[in-house]
Amino acid sequence: MARILNGLFLILCAFTALFPMLHVLAVSFSSSRSVLAGEVFLWPVEFNIKAFTKHFETGLLFIAMRNTIIITVVGTILQMAGTTLMAYPLSKKRLRGRSVFLLMILFTMLFGGGLIPMFLLLKNLHILDTYWAIWLPGLISVYNLFVMKSFFEGLPSEVEESAKIDGANDPMILWKIVLLLRKPILAALSLFYPVGLWNVYSQALYFLNNSNLMPLMVRLYQLIQVTSLDSLLDNSEYNLLQPESIKAAAIVISVFPILCVYPFLQKYFVKGVLLGSVKG
């Protein structure tokens, strides 16, 4: 009986999590009449793809998606490189001043300078209104750094010692041995970082002024909040569609890429979270 109740509870939790997604998906593929009449629940009514075709015609959402893809791909490479190159030496007890460095890093996790000092710093570096204003402030996540450091510390020291006997130096050991033996953490962080970059919003809103550089989440926010879709998309044909259909289609387009990637990295994602909770 307990198993049945537990199963029913889990099904209820799963439905609660899936309901908003299914409803938005149904609205995006439904006709304007059915959306206006409130007939759409979990299944499209009078199936059509007009809301999606309008986004393809205007292209504004896809310009924002291009920007987000650039921010995500390049940003992930930079963040993974920075985190790896910092975590590996910190995992070695022979590093001089290791405890001081760890305390300094931990301090940044607990205390921050605030938005205004960050804005002034980026302004003095002359990287405002560029992608670097998004990449640089979050180049290394302290949480992810400690997770990767814990993984590196779990590697038997004999492996590296044998490589050094064969003449390998530290960069070669890191590249050809450590990273190959620690693929799970690389895969986990390769999901943590892209999800954060894909959903970047506040940094883009604060540090970017050029509308051609705006990422997907900012454009999506503008689309959802705008009272007149024509003022944002400059297309009178949108009057033929309900705003809710247009917004739902935009949400589906923005979420779809991450949903495609997540299942392939889920097991590493869970493993990384569990490691962080135990050793982080």
Short mmCIF file of the C-alpha atoms (twelve columns), coordinates in Angstrom:
data_MODEL
# 
_entry.id   MODEL 
# 
loop_
_atom_site.group_PDB 
_atom_site.id 
_atom_site.type_symbol 
_atom_site.label_atom_id 
_atom_site.label_alt_id 
_atom_site.label_comp_id 
_atom_site.label_asym_id 
_atom_site.label_seq_id 
_atom_site.Cartn_x 
_atom_site.Cartn_y 
_atom_site.Cartn_z 
_atom_site.pdbx_PDB_model_num 
ATOM 1   C CA . MET A 1   0.000   0.000  0.000   1 
ATOM 2   C CA . ALA A 2   2.843   2.357  0.862   1 
ATOM 3   C CA . ARG A 3   4.369   1.741  -2.555  1 
ATOM 4   C CA . ILE A 4   1.123   2.591  -4.298  1 
ATOM 5   C CA . LEU A 5   0.723   5.810  -2.310  1 
ATOM 6   C CA . ASN A 6   4.327   6.717  -2.990  1 
ATOM 7   C CA . GLY A 7   3.843   6.083  -6.707  1 
ATOM 8   C CA . LEU A 8   0.685   8.187  -6.819  1 
ATOM 9   C CA . PHE A 9   2.449   11.007 -4.981  1 
ATOM 10  C CA . LEU A 10  5.352   10.948 -7.439  1 
ATOM 11  C CA . ILE A 11  2.940   10.939 -10.379 1 
ATOM 12  C CA . LEU A 12  1.168   13.956 -8.892  1 
ATOM 13  C CA . CYS A 13  4.482   15.764 -8.437  1 
ATOM 14  C CA . ALA A 14  5.504   14.954 -12.007 1 
ATOM 15  C CA . PHE A 15  2.183   16.191 -13.375 1 
ATOM 16  C CA . THR A 16  2.475   19.393 -11.346 1 
ATOM 17  C CA . ALA A 17  5.890   20.018 -12.878 1 
ATOM 18  C CA . LEU A 18  4.802   19.129 -16.421 1 
ATOM 19  C CA . PHE A 19  1.433   20.902 -16.418 1 
ATOM 20  C CA . PRO A 20  2.709   24.462 -17.172 1 
ATOM 21  C CA . MET A 21  4.919   23.163 -19.975 1 
ATOM 22  C CA . LEU A 22  2.147   21.102 -21.542 1 
ATOM 23  C CA . HIS A 23  -0.310  23.992 -21.292 1 
ATOM 24  C CA . VAL A 24  2.085   26.445 -22.954 1 
ATOM 25  C CA . LEU A 25  2.813   23.892 -25.678 1 
ATOM 26  C CA . ALA A 26  -0.911  23.381 -26.290 1 
ATOM 27  C CA . VAL A 27  -1.569  27.136 -26.465 1 
ATOM 28  C CA . SER A 28  1.259   27.643 -28.952 1 
ATOM 29  C CA . PHE A 29  -0.272  25.114 -31.372 1 
ATOM 30  C CA . SER A 30  -3.918  26.198 -30.931 1 
ATOM 31  C CA . SER A 31  -6.027  28.600 -32.947 1 
ATOM 32  C CA . SER A 32  -6.664  32.156 -31.834 1 
ATOM 33  C CA . ARG A 33  -10.370 31.464 -31.419 1 
ATOM 34  C CA . SER A 34  -9.845  28.540 -29.059 1 
ATOM 35  C CA . VAL A 35  -7.270  30.466 -27.003 1 
ATOM 36  C CA . LEU A 36  -9.591  33.465 -26.720 1 
ATOM 37  C CA . ALA A 37  -12.488 31.221 -25.747 1 
ATOM 38  C CA . GLY A 38  -10.405 29.525 -23.051 1 
ATOM 39  C CA . GLU A 39  -10.862 26.066 -24.546 1 
ATOM 40  C CA . VAL A 40  -7.187  25.063 -24.453 1 
ATOM 41  C CA . PHE A 41  -6.008  22.957 -21.523 1 
ATOM 42  C CA . LEU A 42  -3.416  20.233 -22.151 1 
ATOM 43  C CA . TRP A 43  -4.093  19.482 -25.806 1 
ATOM 44  C CA . PRO A 44  -4.093  21.823 -28.840 1 
ATOM 45  C CA . VAL A 45  -7.502  22.865 -30.112 1 
ATOM 46  C CA . GLU A 46  -7.839  23.519 -33.851 1 
ATOM 47  C CA . PHE A 47  -4.167  22.697 -34.421 1 
ATOM 48  C CA . ASN A 48  -2.103  25.262 -36.370 1 
ATOM 49  C CA . ILE A 49  1.442   26.629 -36.440 1 
ATOM 50  C CA . LYS A 50  0.709   30.262 -37.342 1 
ATOM 51  C CA . ALA A 51  2.298   31.573 -34.164 1 
ATOM 52  C CA . PHE A 52  5.559   29.822 -35.033 1 
ATOM 53  C CA . THR A 53  5.531   30.904 -38.683 1 
ATOM 54  C CA . LYS A 54  5.132   34.540 -37.613 1 
ATOM 55  C CA . HIS A 55  8.283   34.276 -35.507 1 
ATOM 56  C CA . PHE A 56  10.131  32.841 -38.494 1 
ATOM 57  C CA . GLU A 57  8.867   35.664 -40.722 1 
ATOM 58  C CA . THR A 58  9.955   38.504 -38.436 1 
ATOM 59  C CA . GLY A 59  13.209  36.851 -37.424 1 
ATOM 60  C CA . LEU A 60  13.664  38.988 -34.297 1 
ATOM 61  C CA . LEU A 61  13.436  36.038 -31.958 1 
ATOM 62  C CA . PHE A 62  15.988  34.117 -33.996 1 
ATOM 63  C CA . ILE A 63  18.438  37.016 -33.969 1 
ATOM 64  C CA . ALA A 64  18.178  36.878 -30.183 1 
ATOM 65  C CA . MET A 65  18.648  33.100 -30.308 1 
ATOM 66  C CA . ARG A 66  21.788  33.568 -32.414 1 
ATOM 67  C CA . ASN A 67  23.134  35.929 -29.762 1 
ATOM 68  C CA . THR A 68  22.275  33.450 -27.016 1 
ATOM 69  C CA . ILE A 69  23.973  30.593 -28.880 1 
ATOM 70  C CA . ILE A 70  27.147  32.666 -29.244 1 
ATOM 71  C CA . ILE A 71  27.025  33.658 -25.564 1 
ATOM 72  C CA . THR A 72  26.402  30.070 -24.485 1 
ATOM 73  C CA . VAL A 73  28.945  28.253 -26.665 1 
ATOM 74  C CA . VAL A 74  31.863  30.671 -26.276 1 
ATOM 75  C CA . GLY A 75  31.021  31.374 -22.640 1 
ATOM 76  C CA . THR A 76  30.948  27.669 -21.785 1 
ATOM 77  C CA . ILE A 77  34.360  27.118 -23.368 1 
ATOM 78  C CA . LEU A 78  35.836  30.059 -21.444 1 
ATOM 79  C CA . GLN A 79  34.229  29.037 -18.153 1 
ATOM 80  C CA . MET A 80  35.248  25.398 -18.441 1 
ATOM 81  C CA . ALA A 81  38.819  26.398 -19.297 1 
ATOM 82  C CA . GLY A 82  39.014  28.886 -16.426 1 
ATOM 83  C CA . THR A 83  37.478  26.516 -13.882 1 
ATOM 84  C CA . THR A 84  39.694  23.593 -14.910 1 
ATOM 85  C CA . LEU A 85  42.917  25.597 -14.895 1 
ATOM 86  C CA . MET A 86  42.089  26.950 -11.441 1 
ATOM 87  C CA . ALA A 87  40.722  23.770 -9.867  1 
ATOM 88  C CA . TYR A 88  43.645  21.522 -10.822 1 
ATOM 89  C CA . PRO A 89  46.424  23.411 -9.014  1 
ATOM 90  C CA . LEU A 90  44.157  24.060 -6.014  1 
ATOM 91  C CA . SER A 91  43.618  20.310 -5.682  1 
ATOM 92  C CA . LYS A 92  47.353  19.834 -5.032  1 
ATOM 93  C CA . LYS A 93  48.477  20.153 -1.407  1 
ATOM 94  C CA . ARG A 94  51.986  20.993 -2.592  1 
ATOM 95  C CA . LEU A 95  50.752  24.344 -3.935  1 
ATOM 96  C CA . ARG A 96  52.269  27.149 -1.862  1 
ATOM 97  C CA . GLY A 97  49.684  29.415 -0.246  1 
ATOM 98  C CA . ARG A 98  46.890  26.987 -1.139  1 
ATOM 99  C CA . SER A 99  44.871  27.666 2.023   1 
ATOM 100 C CA . VAL A 100 45.137  31.436 1.493   1 
ATOM 101 C CA . PHE A 101 43.898  31.128 -2.087  1 
ATOM 102 C CA . LEU A 102 40.994  28.927 -0.987  1 
ATOM 103 C CA . LEU A 103 39.959  31.436 1.690   1 
ATOM 104 C CA . MET A 104 40.095  34.284 -0.813  1 
ATOM 105 C CA . ILE A 105 37.971  32.313 -3.275  1 
ATOM 106 C CA . LEU A 106 35.484  31.320 -0.577  1 
ATOM 107 C CA . PHE A 107 35.193  34.964 0.482   1 
ATOM 108 C CA . THR A 108 33.941  35.890 -3.001  1 
ATOM 109 C CA . MET A 109 31.248  33.234 -2.650  1 
ATOM 110 C CA . LEU A 110 29.922  34.858 0.533   1 
ATOM 111 C CA . PHE A 111 30.399  38.546 -0.278  1 
ATOM 112 C CA . GLY A 112 30.110  40.531 -3.493  1 
ATOM 113 C CA . GLY A 113 30.952  44.065 -4.522  1 
ATOM 114 C CA . GLY A 114 27.485  44.836 -5.857  1 
ATOM 115 C CA . LEU A 115 26.070  45.995 -9.151  1 
ATOM 116 C CA . ILE A 116 27.440  49.547 -9.274  1 
ATOM 117 C CA . PRO A 117 31.111  48.599 -8.657  1 
ATOM 118 C CA . MET A 118 30.737  45.865 -11.279 1 
ATOM 119 C CA . PHE A 119 29.311  48.357 -13.768 1 
ATOM 120 C CA . LEU A 120 32.151  50.806 -13.128 1 
ATOM 121 C CA . LEU A 121 34.728  48.039 -13.466 1 
ATOM 122 C CA . LEU A 122 33.340  46.866 -16.799 1 
ATOM 123 C CA . LYS A 123 33.149  50.476 -17.980 1 
ATOM 124 C CA . ASN A 124 36.805  51.094 -17.112 1 
ATOM 125 C CA . LEU A 125 37.736  47.871 -18.912 1 
ATOM 126 C CA . HIS A 126 35.844  49.187 -21.980 1 
ATOM 127 C CA . ILE A 127 33.830  46.007 -22.387 1 
ATOM 128 C CA . LEU A 128 30.347  47.410 -21.781 1 
ATOM 129 C CA . ASP A 129 27.953  46.638 -24.619 1 
ATOM 130 C CA . THR A 130 30.012  43.596 -25.634 1 
ATOM 131 C CA . TYR A 131 29.641  39.882 -24.937 1 
ATOM 132 C CA . TRP A 132 32.619  40.117 -22.580 1 
ATOM 133 C CA . ALA A 133 30.414  42.029 -20.136 1 
ATOM 134 C CA . ILE A 134 28.477  38.770 -19.723 1 
ATOM 135 C CA . TRP A 135 31.374  36.312 -19.934 1 
ATOM 136 C CA . LEU A 136 33.945  37.968 -17.690 1 
ATOM 137 C CA . PRO A 137 32.021  38.593 -14.405 1 
ATOM 138 C CA . GLY A 138 30.868  34.969 -14.200 1 
ATOM 139 C CA . LEU A 139 33.949  33.365 -15.717 1 
ATOM 140 C CA . ILE A 140 34.456  31.022 -12.738 1 
ATOM 141 C CA . SER A 141 31.673  29.790 -10.467 1 
ATOM 142 C CA . VAL A 142 33.044  29.173 -6.968  1 
ATOM 143 C CA . TYR A 143 30.592  26.328 -6.390  1 
ATOM 144 C CA . ASN A 144 31.584  24.609 -9.638  1 
ATOM 145 C CA . LEU A 145 35.235  25.252 -8.837  1 
ATOM 146 C CA . PHE A 146 34.986  23.386 -5.531  1 
ATOM 147 C CA . VAL A 147 33.061  20.552 -7.155  1 
ATOM 148 C CA . MET A 148 35.757  20.101 -9.804  1 
ATOM 149 C CA . LYS A 149 38.497  20.444 -7.192  1 
ATOM 150 C CA . SER A 150 36.894  17.628 -5.177  1 
ATOM 151 C CA . PHE A 151 36.841  15.420 -8.268  1 
ATOM 152 C CA . PHE A 152 40.519  16.081 -8.973  1 
ATOM 153 C CA . GLU A 153 41.427  15.303 -5.361  1 
ATOM 154 C CA . GLY A 154 39.773  11.903 -5.724  1 
ATOM 155 C CA . LEU A 155 42.260  10.846 -8.386  1 
ATOM 156 C CA . PRO A 156 44.894  8.455  -6.942  1 
ATOM 157 C CA . SER A 157 48.242  10.190 -6.588  1 
ATOM 158 C CA . GLU A 158 49.990  7.076  -7.941  1 
ATOM 159 C CA . VAL A 159 48.558  7.780  -11.396 1 
ATOM 160 C CA . GLU A 160 50.218  11.179 -11.613 1 
ATOM 161 C CA . GLU A 161 53.431  9.940  -10.030 1 
ATOM 162 C CA . SER A 162 53.773  7.207  -12.634 1 
ATOM 163 C CA . ALA A 163 53.190  9.768  -15.393 1 
ATOM 164 C CA . LYS A 164 55.908  12.012 -13.961 1 
ATOM 165 C CA . ILE A 165 58.314  9.083  -13.923 1 
ATOM 166 C CA . ASP A 166 57.635  8.735  -17.649 1 
ATOM 167 C CA . GLY A 167 58.573  12.386 -18.113 1 
ATOM 168 C CA . ALA A 168 55.150  14.057 -18.218 1 
ATOM 169 C CA . ASN A 169 54.786  17.566 -16.798 1 
ATOM 170 C CA . ASP A 170 51.729  19.023 -15.055 1 
ATOM 171 C CA . PRO A 171 50.000  20.427 -18.198 1 
ATOM 172 C CA . MET A 172 50.450  17.100 -19.977 1 
ATOM 173 C CA . ILE A 173 49.146  15.169 -16.961 1 
ATOM 174 C CA . LEU A 174 46.097  17.431 -16.780 1 
ATOM 175 C CA . TRP A 175 45.328  17.216 -20.493 1 
ATOM 176 C CA . LYS A 176 46.089  13.568 -21.253 1 
ATOM 177 C CA . ILE A 177 45.294  11.833 -17.951 1 
ATOM 178 C CA . VAL A 178 43.249  13.808 -15.439 1 
ATOM 179 C CA . LEU A 179 40.630  15.154 -17.824 1 
ATOM 180 C CA . LEU A 180 40.194  11.779 -19.508 1 
ATOM 181 C CA . LEU A 181 39.628  10.100 -16.134 1 
ATOM 182 C CA . ARG A 182 37.264  12.810 -14.928 1 
ATOM 183 C CA . LYS A 183 34.771  12.987 -17.796 1 
ATOM 184 C CA . PRO A 184 31.685  12.918 -15.500 1 
ATOM 185 C CA . ILE A 185 32.548  16.242 -13.849 1 
ATOM 186 C CA . LEU A 186 33.359  17.803 -17.206 1 
ATOM 187 C CA . ALA A 187 29.996  16.678 -18.558 1 
ATOM 188 C CA . ALA A 188 28.177  17.890 -15.429 1 
ATOM 189 C CA . LEU A 189 29.723  21.358 -15.501 1 
ATOM 190 C CA . SER A 190 29.240  21.461 -19.259 1 
ATOM 191 C CA . LEU A 191 25.538  21.400 -18.435 1 
ATOM 192 C CA . PHE A 192 25.621  23.726 -15.403 1 
ATOM 193 C CA . TYR A 193 27.361  26.525 -17.255 1 
ATOM 194 C CA . PRO A 194 25.338  26.462 -20.510 1 
ATOM 195 C CA . VAL A 195 22.014  26.474 -18.654 1 
ATOM 196 C CA . GLY A 196 23.073  29.595 -16.768 1 
ATOM 197 C CA . LEU A 197 24.336  31.304 -19.920 1 
ATOM 198 C CA . TRP A 198 21.273  30.320 -21.940 1 
ATOM 199 C CA . ASN A 199 19.035  31.931 -19.316 1 
ATOM 200 C CA . VAL A 200 21.176  35.040 -18.806 1 
ATOM 201 C CA . TYR A 201 18.943  38.043 -18.300 1 
ATOM 202 C CA . SER A 202 19.951  40.606 -15.670 1 
ATOM 203 C CA . GLN A 203 23.547  41.009 -16.867 1 
ATOM 204 C CA . ALA A 204 22.387  41.582 -20.431 1 
ATOM 205 C CA . LEU A 205 19.800  44.070 -19.243 1 
ATOM 206 C CA . TYR A 206 22.363  46.018 -17.182 1 
ATOM 207 C CA . PHE A 207 25.452  45.856 -19.398 1 
ATOM 208 C CA . LEU A 208 24.155  45.695 -22.988 1 
ATOM 209 C CA . ASN A 209 22.546  48.601 -24.829 1 
ATOM 210 C CA . ASN A 210 22.757  47.381 -28.410 1 
ATOM 211 C CA . SER A 211 19.484  45.665 -29.304 1 
ATOM 212 C CA . ASN A 212 21.321  43.512 -31.860 1 
ATOM 213 C CA . LEU A 213 23.279  41.899 -29.004 1 
ATOM 214 C CA . MET A 214 20.327  41.175 -26.736 1 
ATOM 215 C CA . PRO A 215 19.980  37.506 -25.777 1 
ATOM 216 C CA . LEU A 216 16.893  35.390 -26.011 1 
ATOM 217 C CA . MET A 217 15.632  35.855 -22.461 1 
ATOM 218 C CA . VAL A 218 15.608  39.652 -22.735 1 
ATOM 219 C CA . ARG A 219 13.729  39.471 -26.031 1 
ATOM 220 C CA . LEU A 220 11.328  36.978 -24.533 1 
ATOM 221 C CA . TYR A 221 10.703  39.262 -21.567 1 
ATOM 222 C CA . GLN A 222 10.009  42.169 -23.916 1 
ATOM 223 C CA . LEU A 223 7.624   40.003 -25.902 1 
ATOM 224 C CA . ILE A 224 5.719   38.860 -22.822 1 
ATOM 225 C CA . GLN A 225 5.509   42.291 -21.196 1 
ATOM 226 C CA . VAL A 226 4.700   44.411 -24.231 1 
ATOM 227 C CA . THR A 227 1.082   45.525 -24.442 1 
ATOM 228 C CA . SER A 228 1.084   46.005 -28.211 1 
ATOM 229 C CA . LEU A 229 2.855   43.272 -30.152 1 
ATOM 230 C CA . ASP A 230 3.026   45.515 -33.209 1 
ATOM 231 C CA . SER A 231 5.220   48.002 -31.337 1 
ATOM 232 C CA . LEU A 232 7.795   45.266 -30.698 1 
ATOM 233 C CA . LEU A 233 7.597   43.134 -33.805 1 
ATOM 234 C CA . ASP A 234 6.503   45.761 -36.319 1 
ATOM 235 C CA . ASN A 235 4.147   43.417 -38.102 1 
ATOM 236 C CA . SER A 236 0.433   44.201 -38.313 1 
ATOM 237 C CA . GLU A 237 -0.358  40.597 -39.186 1 
ATOM 238 C CA . TYR A 238 0.122   39.749 -35.516 1 
ATOM 239 C CA . ASN A 239 -3.248  41.326 -34.912 1 
ATOM 240 C CA . LEU A 240 -4.743  38.197 -36.463 1 
ATOM 241 C CA . LEU A 241 -3.303  36.085 -33.656 1 
ATOM 242 C CA . GLN A 242 -3.886  36.161 -29.956 1 
ATOM 243 C CA . PRO A 243 -0.931  37.559 -27.978 1 
ATOM 244 C CA . GLU A 244 -1.002  34.481 -25.756 1 
ATOM 245 C CA . SER A 245 -0.318  32.232 -28.750 1 
ATOM 246 C CA . ILE A 246 2.627   34.367 -29.833 1 
ATOM 247 C CA . LYS A 247 4.079   34.388 -26.320 1 
ATOM 248 C CA . ALA A 248 3.591   30.648 -25.882 1 
ATOM 249 C CA . ALA A 249 5.322   29.931 -29.190 1 
ATOM 250 C CA . ALA A 250 8.245   32.143 -28.175 1 
ATOM 251 C CA . ILE A 251 8.595   30.268 -24.874 1 
ATOM 252 C CA . VAL A 252 8.552   26.900 -26.650 1 
ATOM 253 C CA . ILE A 253 11.229  28.037 -29.123 1 
ATOM 254 C CA . SER A 254 13.466  29.344 -26.339 1 
ATOM 255 C CA . VAL A 255 13.221  26.198 -24.195 1 
ATOM 256 C CA . PHE A 256 13.475  23.595 -26.958 1 
ATOM 257 C CA . PRO A 257 17.310  23.562 -27.421 1 
ATOM 258 C CA . ILE A 258 18.008  23.010 -23.715 1 
ATOM 259 C CA . LEU A 259 15.393  20.237 -23.580 1 
ATOM 260 C CA . CYS A 260 17.173  18.487 -26.439 1 
ATOM 261 C CA . VAL A 261 20.566  18.559 -24.697 1 
ATOM 262 C CA . TYR A 262 19.540  17.827 -21.122 1 
ATOM 263 C CA . PRO A 263 18.573  14.109 -21.439 1 
ATOM 264 C CA . PHE A 264 22.031  13.186 -22.729 1 
ATOM 265 C CA . LEU A 265 23.798  14.791 -19.759 1 
ATOM 266 C CA . GLN A 266 21.266  14.115 -17.013 1 
ATOM 267 C CA . LYS A 267 23.190  11.272 -15.345 1 
ATOM 268 C CA . TYR A 268 26.297  13.453 -15.098 1 
ATOM 269 C CA . PHE A 269 24.162  16.333 -13.849 1 
ATOM 270 C CA . VAL A 270 22.826  14.219 -10.963 1 
ATOM 271 C CA . LYS A 271 26.292  12.892 -10.133 1 
ATOM 272 C CA . GLY A 272 27.719  16.385 -9.998  1 
ATOM 273 C CA . VAL A 273 24.950  17.612 -7.716  1 
ATOM 274 C CA . LEU A 274 25.413  14.673 -5.331  1 
ATOM 275 C CA . LEU A 275 29.155  15.213 -5.173  1 
ATOM 276 C CA . GLY A 276 28.708  18.889 -4.433  1 
ATOM 277 C CA . SER A 277 26.285  18.128 -1.623  1 
ATOM 278 C CA . VAL A 278 28.714  15.716 0.031   1 
ATOM 279 C CA . LYS A 279 32.134  17.245 -0.528  1 
ATOM 280 C CA . GLY A 280 31.516  20.761 -1.852  1 
# 
